[in-house]
Short mmCIF file of C-alpha atoms in Angstrom, two decimals:
data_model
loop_
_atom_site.label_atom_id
_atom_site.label_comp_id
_atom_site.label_asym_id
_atom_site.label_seq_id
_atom_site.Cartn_x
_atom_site.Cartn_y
_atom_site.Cartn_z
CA UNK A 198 0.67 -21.87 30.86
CA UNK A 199 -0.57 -19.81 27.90
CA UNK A 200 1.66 -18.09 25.38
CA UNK A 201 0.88 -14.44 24.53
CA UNK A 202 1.56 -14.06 21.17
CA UNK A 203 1.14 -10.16 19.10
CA UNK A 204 1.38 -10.43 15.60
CA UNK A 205 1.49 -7.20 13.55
CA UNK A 206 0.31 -7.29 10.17
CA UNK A 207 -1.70 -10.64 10.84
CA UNK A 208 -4.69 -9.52 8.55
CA UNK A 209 -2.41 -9.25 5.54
CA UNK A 210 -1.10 -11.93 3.51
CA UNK A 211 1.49 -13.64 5.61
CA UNK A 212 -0.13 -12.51 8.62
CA UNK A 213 -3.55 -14.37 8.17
CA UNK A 214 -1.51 -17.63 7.35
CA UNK A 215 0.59 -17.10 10.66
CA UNK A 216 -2.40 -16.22 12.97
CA UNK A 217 -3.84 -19.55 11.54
CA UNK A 218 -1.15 -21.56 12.45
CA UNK A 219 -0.81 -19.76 16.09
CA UNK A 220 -4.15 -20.35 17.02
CA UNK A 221 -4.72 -23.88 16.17
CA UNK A 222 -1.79 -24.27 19.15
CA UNK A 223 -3.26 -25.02 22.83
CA UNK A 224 -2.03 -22.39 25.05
CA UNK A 225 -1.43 -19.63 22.45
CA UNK A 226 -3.19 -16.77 22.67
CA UNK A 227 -3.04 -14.68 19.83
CA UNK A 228 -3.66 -10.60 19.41
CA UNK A 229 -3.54 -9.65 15.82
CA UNK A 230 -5.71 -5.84 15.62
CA UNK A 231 -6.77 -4.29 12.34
CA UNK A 232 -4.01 -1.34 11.28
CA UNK A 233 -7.88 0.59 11.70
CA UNK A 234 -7.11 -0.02 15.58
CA UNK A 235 -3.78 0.92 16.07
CA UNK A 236 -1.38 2.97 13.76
CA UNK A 237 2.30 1.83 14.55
CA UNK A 238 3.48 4.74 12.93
CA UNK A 239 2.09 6.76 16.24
CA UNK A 240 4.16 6.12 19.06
CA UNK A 241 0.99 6.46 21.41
CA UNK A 242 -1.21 3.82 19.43
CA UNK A 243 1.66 1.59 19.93
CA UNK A 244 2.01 1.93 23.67
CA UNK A 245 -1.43 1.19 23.61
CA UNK A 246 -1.09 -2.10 21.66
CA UNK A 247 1.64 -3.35 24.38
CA UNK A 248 -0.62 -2.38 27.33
CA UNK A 249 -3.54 -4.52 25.77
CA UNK A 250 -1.96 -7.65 24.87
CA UNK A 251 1.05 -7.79 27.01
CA UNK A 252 2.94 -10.25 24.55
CA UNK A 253 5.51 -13.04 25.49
CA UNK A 254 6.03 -12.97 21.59
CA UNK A 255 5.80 -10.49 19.04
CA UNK A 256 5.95 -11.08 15.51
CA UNK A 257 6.29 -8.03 13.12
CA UNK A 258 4.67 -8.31 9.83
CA UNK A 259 3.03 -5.41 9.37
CA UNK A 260 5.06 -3.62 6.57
CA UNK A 261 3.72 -1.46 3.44
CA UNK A 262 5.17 -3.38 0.58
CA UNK A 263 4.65 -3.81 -3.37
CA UNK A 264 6.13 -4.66 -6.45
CA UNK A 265 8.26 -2.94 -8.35
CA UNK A 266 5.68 -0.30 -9.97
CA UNK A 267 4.97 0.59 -6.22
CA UNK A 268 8.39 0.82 -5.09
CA UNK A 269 9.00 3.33 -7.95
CA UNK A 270 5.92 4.90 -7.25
CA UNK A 271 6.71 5.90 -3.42
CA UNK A 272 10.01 5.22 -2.66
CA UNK A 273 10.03 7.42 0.21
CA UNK A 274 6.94 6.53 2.24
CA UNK A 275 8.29 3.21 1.57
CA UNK A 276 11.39 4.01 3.57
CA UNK A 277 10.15 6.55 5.91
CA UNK A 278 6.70 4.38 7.68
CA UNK A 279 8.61 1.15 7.11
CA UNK A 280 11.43 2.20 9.22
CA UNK A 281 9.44 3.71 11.37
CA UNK A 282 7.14 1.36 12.18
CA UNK A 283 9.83 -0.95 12.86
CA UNK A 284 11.81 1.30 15.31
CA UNK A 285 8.53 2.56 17.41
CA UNK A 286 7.91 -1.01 18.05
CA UNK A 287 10.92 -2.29 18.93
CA UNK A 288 11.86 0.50 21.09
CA UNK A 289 8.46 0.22 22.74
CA UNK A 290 8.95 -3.63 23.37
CA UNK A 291 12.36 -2.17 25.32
CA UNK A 292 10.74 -0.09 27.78
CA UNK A 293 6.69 -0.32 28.14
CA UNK A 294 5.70 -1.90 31.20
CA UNK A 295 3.50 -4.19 29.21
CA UNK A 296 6.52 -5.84 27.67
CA UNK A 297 8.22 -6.85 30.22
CA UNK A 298 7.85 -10.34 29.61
CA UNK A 299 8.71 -10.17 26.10
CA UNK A 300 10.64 -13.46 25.46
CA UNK A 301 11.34 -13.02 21.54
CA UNK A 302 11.01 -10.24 19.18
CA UNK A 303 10.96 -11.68 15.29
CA UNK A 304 11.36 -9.19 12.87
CA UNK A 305 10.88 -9.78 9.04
CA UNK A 306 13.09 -8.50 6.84
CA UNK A 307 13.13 -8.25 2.89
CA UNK A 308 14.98 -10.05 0.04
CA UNK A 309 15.02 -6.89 -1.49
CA UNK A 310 17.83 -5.52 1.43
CA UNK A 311 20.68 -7.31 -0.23
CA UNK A 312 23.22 -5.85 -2.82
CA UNK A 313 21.99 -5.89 -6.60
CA UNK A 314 25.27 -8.18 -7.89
CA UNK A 315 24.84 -10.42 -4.97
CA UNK A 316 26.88 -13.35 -5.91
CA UNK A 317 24.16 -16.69 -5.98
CA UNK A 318 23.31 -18.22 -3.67
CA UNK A 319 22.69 -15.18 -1.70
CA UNK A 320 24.60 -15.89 2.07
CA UNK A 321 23.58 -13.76 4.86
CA UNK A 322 27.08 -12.57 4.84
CA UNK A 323 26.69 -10.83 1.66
CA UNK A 324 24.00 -8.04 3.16
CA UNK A 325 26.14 -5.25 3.50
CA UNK A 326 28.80 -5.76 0.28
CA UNK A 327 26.79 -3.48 -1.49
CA UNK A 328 23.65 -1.48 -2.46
CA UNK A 329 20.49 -2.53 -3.30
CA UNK A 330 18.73 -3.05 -6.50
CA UNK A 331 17.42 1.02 -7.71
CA UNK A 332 14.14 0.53 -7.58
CA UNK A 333 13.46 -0.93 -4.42
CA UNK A 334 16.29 0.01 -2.62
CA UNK A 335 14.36 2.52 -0.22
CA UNK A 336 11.81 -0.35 1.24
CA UNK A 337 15.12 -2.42 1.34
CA UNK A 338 17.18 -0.54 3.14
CA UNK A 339 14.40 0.72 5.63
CA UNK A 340 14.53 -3.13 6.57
CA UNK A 341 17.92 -3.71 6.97
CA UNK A 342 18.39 -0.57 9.41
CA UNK A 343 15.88 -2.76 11.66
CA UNK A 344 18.15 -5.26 11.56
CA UNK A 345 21.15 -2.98 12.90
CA UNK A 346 18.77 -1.97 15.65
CA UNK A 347 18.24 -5.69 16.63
CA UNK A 348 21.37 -6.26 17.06
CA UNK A 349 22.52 -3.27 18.83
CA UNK A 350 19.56 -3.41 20.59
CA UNK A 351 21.21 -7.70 21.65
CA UNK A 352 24.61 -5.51 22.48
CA UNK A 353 23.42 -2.83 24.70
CA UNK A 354 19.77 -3.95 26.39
CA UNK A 355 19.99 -7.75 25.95
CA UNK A 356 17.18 -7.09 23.61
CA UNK A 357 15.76 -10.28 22.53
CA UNK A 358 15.20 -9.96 19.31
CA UNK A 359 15.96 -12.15 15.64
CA UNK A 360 15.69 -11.19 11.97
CA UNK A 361 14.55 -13.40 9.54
CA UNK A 362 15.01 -12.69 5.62
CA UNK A 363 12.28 -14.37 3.49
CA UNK A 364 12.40 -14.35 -0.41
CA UNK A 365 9.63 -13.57 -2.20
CA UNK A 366 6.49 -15.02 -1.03
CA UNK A 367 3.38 -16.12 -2.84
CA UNK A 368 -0.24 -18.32 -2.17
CA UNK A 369 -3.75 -18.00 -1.42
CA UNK A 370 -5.08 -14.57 -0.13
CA UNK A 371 -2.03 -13.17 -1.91
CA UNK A 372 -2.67 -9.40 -3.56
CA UNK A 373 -3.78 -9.98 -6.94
CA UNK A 374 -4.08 -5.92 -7.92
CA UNK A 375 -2.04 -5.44 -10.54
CA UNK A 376 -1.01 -1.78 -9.44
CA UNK A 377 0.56 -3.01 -5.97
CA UNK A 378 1.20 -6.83 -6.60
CA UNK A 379 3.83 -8.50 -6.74
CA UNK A 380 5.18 -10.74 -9.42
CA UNK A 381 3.36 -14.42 -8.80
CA UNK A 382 -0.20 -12.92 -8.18
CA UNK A 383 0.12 -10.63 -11.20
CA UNK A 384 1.14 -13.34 -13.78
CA UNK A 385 -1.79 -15.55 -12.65
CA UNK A 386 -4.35 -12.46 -12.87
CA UNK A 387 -2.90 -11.57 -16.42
CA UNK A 388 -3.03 -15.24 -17.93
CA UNK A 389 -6.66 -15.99 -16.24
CA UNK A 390 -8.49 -12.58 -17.66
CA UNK A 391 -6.22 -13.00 -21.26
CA UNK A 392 -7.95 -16.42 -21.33
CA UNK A 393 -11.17 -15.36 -20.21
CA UNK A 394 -11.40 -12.93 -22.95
CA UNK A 395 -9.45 -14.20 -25.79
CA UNK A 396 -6.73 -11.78 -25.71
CA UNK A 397 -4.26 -12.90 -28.29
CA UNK A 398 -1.39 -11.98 -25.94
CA UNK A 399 -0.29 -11.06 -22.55
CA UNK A 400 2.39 -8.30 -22.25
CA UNK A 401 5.06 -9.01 -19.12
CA UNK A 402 7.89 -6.49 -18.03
CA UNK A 403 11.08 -6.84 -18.21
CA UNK A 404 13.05 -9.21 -20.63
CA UNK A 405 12.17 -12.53 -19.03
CA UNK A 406 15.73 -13.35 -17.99
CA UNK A 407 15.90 -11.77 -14.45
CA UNK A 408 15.77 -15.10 -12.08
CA UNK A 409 13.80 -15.25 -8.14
CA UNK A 410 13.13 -17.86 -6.11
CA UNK A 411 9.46 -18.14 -4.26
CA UNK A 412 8.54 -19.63 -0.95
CA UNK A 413 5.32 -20.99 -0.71
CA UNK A 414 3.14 -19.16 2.50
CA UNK A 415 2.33 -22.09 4.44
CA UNK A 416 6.47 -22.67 4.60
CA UNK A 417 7.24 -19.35 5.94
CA UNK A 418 4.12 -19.27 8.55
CA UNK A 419 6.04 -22.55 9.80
CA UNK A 420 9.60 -20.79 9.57
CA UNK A 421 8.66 -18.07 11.56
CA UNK A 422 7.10 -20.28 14.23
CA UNK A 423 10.54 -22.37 14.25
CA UNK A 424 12.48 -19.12 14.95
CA UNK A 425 10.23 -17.72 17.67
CA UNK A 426 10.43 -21.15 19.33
CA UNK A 427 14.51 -22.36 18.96
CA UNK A 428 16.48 -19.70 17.36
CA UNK A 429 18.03 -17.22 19.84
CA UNK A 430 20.92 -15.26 17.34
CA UNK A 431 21.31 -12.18 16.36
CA UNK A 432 23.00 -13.17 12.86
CA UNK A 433 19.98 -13.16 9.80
CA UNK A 434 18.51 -15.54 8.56
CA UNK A 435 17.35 -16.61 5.03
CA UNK A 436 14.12 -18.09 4.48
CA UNK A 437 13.56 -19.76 0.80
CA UNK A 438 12.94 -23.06 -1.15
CA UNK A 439 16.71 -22.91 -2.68
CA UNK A 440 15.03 -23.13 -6.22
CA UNK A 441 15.29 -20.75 -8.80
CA UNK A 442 13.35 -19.63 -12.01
CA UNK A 443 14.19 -17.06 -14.47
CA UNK A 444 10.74 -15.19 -15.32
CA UNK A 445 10.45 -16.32 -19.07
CA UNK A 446 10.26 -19.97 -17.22
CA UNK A 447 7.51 -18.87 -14.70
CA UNK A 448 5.58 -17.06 -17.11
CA UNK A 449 5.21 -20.23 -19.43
CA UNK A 450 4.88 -22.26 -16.08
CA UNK A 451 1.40 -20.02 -15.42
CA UNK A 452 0.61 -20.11 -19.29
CA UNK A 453 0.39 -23.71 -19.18
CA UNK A 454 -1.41 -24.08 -15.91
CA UNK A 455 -4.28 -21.20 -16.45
CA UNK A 456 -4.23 -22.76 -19.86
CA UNK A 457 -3.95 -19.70 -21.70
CA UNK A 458 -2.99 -20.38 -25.66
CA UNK A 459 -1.84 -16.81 -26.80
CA UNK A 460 1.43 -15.67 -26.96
CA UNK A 461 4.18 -13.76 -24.21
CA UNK A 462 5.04 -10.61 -25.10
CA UNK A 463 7.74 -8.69 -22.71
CA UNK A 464 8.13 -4.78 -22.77
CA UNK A 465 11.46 -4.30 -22.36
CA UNK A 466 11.28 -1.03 -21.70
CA UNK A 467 10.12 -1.89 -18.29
CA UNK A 468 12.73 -2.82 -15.89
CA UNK A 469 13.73 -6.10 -15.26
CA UNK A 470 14.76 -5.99 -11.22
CA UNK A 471 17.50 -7.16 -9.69
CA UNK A 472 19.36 -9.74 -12.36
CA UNK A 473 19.16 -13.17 -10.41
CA UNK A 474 17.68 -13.94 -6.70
CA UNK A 475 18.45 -17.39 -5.13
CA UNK A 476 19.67 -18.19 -1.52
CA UNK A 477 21.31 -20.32 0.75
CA UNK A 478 18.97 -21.70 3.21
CA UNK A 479 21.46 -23.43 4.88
CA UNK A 480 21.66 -21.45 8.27
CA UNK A 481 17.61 -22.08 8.48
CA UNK A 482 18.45 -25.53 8.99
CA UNK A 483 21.49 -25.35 11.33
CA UNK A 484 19.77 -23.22 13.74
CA UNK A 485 16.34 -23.81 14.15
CA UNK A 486 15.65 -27.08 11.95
CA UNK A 487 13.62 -25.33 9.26
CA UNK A 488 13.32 -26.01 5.58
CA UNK A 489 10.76 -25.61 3.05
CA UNK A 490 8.36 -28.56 1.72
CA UNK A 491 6.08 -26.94 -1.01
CA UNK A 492 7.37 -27.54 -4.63
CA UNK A 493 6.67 -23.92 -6.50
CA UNK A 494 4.06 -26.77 -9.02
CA UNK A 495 2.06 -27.42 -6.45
CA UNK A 496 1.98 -23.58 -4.57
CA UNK A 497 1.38 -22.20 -7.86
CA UNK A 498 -1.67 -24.95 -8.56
CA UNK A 499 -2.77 -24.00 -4.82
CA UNK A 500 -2.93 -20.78 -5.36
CA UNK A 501 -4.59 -20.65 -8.84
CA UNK A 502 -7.18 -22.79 -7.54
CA UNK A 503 -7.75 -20.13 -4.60
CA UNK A 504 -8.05 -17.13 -6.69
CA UNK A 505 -10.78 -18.67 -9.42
CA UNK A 506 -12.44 -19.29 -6.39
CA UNK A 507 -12.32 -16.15 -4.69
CA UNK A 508 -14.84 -13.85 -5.14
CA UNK A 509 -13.77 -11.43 -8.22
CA UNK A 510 -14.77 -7.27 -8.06
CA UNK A 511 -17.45 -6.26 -10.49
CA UNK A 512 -17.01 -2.91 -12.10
CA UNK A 513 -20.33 -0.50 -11.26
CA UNK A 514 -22.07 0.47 -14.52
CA UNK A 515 -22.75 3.75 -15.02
CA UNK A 516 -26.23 4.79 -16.92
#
C-alpha cells in the first residue's frame, strides 16, 4: 500500500534533501508544489493543496527564515506569515475532507524558540523559562505558538501531530546570499571570494565567542523520517549533533579548509546572538532511535566542495 506523503517547503534547503530521501522509498508517494502553486498563507490555496494530494503524512517545512540581519530586518513578517502558515495548515489538516486520513502531522520548529540564558545543554523542558534571544525572537516565538497548537490540538481533536526542534542546519544547496544566509553558508562564501581575490582580511560579526551547534542536512532529512515513522508524543523534540563551537573556532575551521591566508577581523559592533547554543539530544534517541552521524569536518568539507561546484551568478555589465 502506498504512503501519501505532502511536504511543504520541499524545494528549499531541507526540503529538497527530505523529498530525496522520501522518494527513493517504494510505496511513498511524494507531493512537494512550488510556493508559485499554492500560497499557505491563503486559506483557499491551502484547501486546495489537501484536496490534491490527500496526504497520510504531512511534513511542514515551508517557513520564511534568515539569519540574523534578516530577522532584524523584518521581524514582523517573520512572525506574522510564519505563524500563519503554520496555523492555516494545521487547522486545515483538522477538518478538510482530503485529510481525513492524515496519520502524522510533523511540524518543524526553531532553535531560535528557546530562552536567550538557556542553561547548556538546552532540554526541551527549558522552552518556556524565558524569552528569546532580541533579534530573532519574533520568527521564534511564531514557532513555538505552533507548538501550543499541536498540542492542544492532541488534547481536544486527537490531532496527530509532533514537533521537532532542529538546531541550526547547514550543507549542500544551503543559501549562500549573504543578505539572508545564515551563519555556515556565509563564512564559506566570505573565505572563498577573500581568497579568490586576495583580500587581506575577512570581517565577521560579532566577537567570535557566541557558541552553536550545527546538524549536518542529510541527519535531519533522516530525523524527520524517524519521527513521522515511530514517534507518536506531543512533548518536543531536539534535533542536533550534541557538539558545540564557539564562532572564532568555526571561522578558523573554514579559514583553514577554503585555504584562505589573510587575517579575521570581527566587528563588534554587530551583534553577537544568543551567547551559547548546544542541546541535549537525548529524547531523539529514547523515542524514535535517532541520532546524528555527520562530524561538522566532514559536512563542512561536503558542503564546500558543493558550492565551488555550483554554478556562481555573474554580475551583468553595463556599457
Amino acid at each position: 500500500m502506498s504512503t501519501r506523503i505532502l511536504v511543504t517547503g520541499g524545494n528549499g534547503f531541507l526540503g529538497s534533501h527530505l523529498v530525496e530521501h522520501l522518494r527513493a522509498v517504494p510505496g511513498n508517494v511524494v507531493f512537494s508544489p512550488p510556493v508559485t502553486e499554492f500560497d499557505l498563507l491563503e486559506p483557499d490555496d491551502v484547501d486546495m493543496l489537501l484536496e490534491l494530494s490527500r496526504p497520510h503524512v504531512v511534513l511542514h517545512l515551508a517557513a520564511k527564515v534568515g539569519g540574523i540581519g534578516a530577522n532584524r530586518l523584518h521581524p514582523g513578517s517573520f512572525f506574522r506569515d510564519n505563524a500563519l502558515m503554520g496555523i492555516h495548515l494545521i487547522e486545515a489538516c483538522r477538518t478538510h475532507p482530503g485529510a481525513r486520513d492524515l496519520r502524522k502531522f510533523v511540524q518543524l520548529g526553531s532553535i531560535c524558540s528557546y530562552p536567550k540564558f538557556t542553561p547548556v545543554p538546552f532540554r526541551e523542558e527549558d522552552l518556556w523559562n524565558g524569552y528569546p534571544e532580541e533579534t530573532n525572537a519574533p520568527y521564534g516565538i511564531a514557532k513555538k505558538a505552533l507548538l501550543v497548537m499541536l498540542q492542544g490540538y492532541r488534547q481536544e481533536y486527537g490531532f496527530p501531530g509532533v514537533y521537532l526542534l532542529p538546531v541550526n542546519l547547514y550543507g549542500p544547496r544551503d543559501n549562500f546570499d549573504l543578505r539572508s544566509s545564515h551563519v555556515i553558508p556565509a563564512m564559506l562564501r566570505k573565505f572563498v571570494e577573500a581568497k579568490e581575490s586576495g583580500a587581506p582580511s575577512v570581517t565577521l560579526w560579532g566577537d567570535g565567542t557566541p557558541t552553536r551547534e550545527f546538524l549536518y542536512v542529510e541527519d535531519a532529512a533522516d530525523a524527520i523520517v524517524a519521527a513521522a515513522e515511530r514517534y507518536e508524543g506531543a512533548d518536543p523534540v531536539n534535533l542536533g549533533s550534541g557538539a558545540e563551537i564557539s564562532m572564532r573556532g568555526l571561522a578558523e575551521t573554514i579559514r583553514t579548509l577554503t585555504g584562505f591566508p589573510g587575517e579575521i577581523v570581527w566587528d563588534t559592533s554587530q551583534p553577537n546572538g544568543q551567547p551559547r547554543r548546544r542541546l541535549d539530544t537525548s529524547r531523539a534517541l529514547e523515542r524514535f532511535g535517532w541520532k546524528a552521524t555527520t562530524p561538522l569536518a566532514e559536512g563542512l568539507k561536503k558542503t564546500l566542495e558543493w558550492y565551488l561546484a555550483a554554478p556562481r551568478v555573474i554580475p551583468e555589465v553595463r556599457l
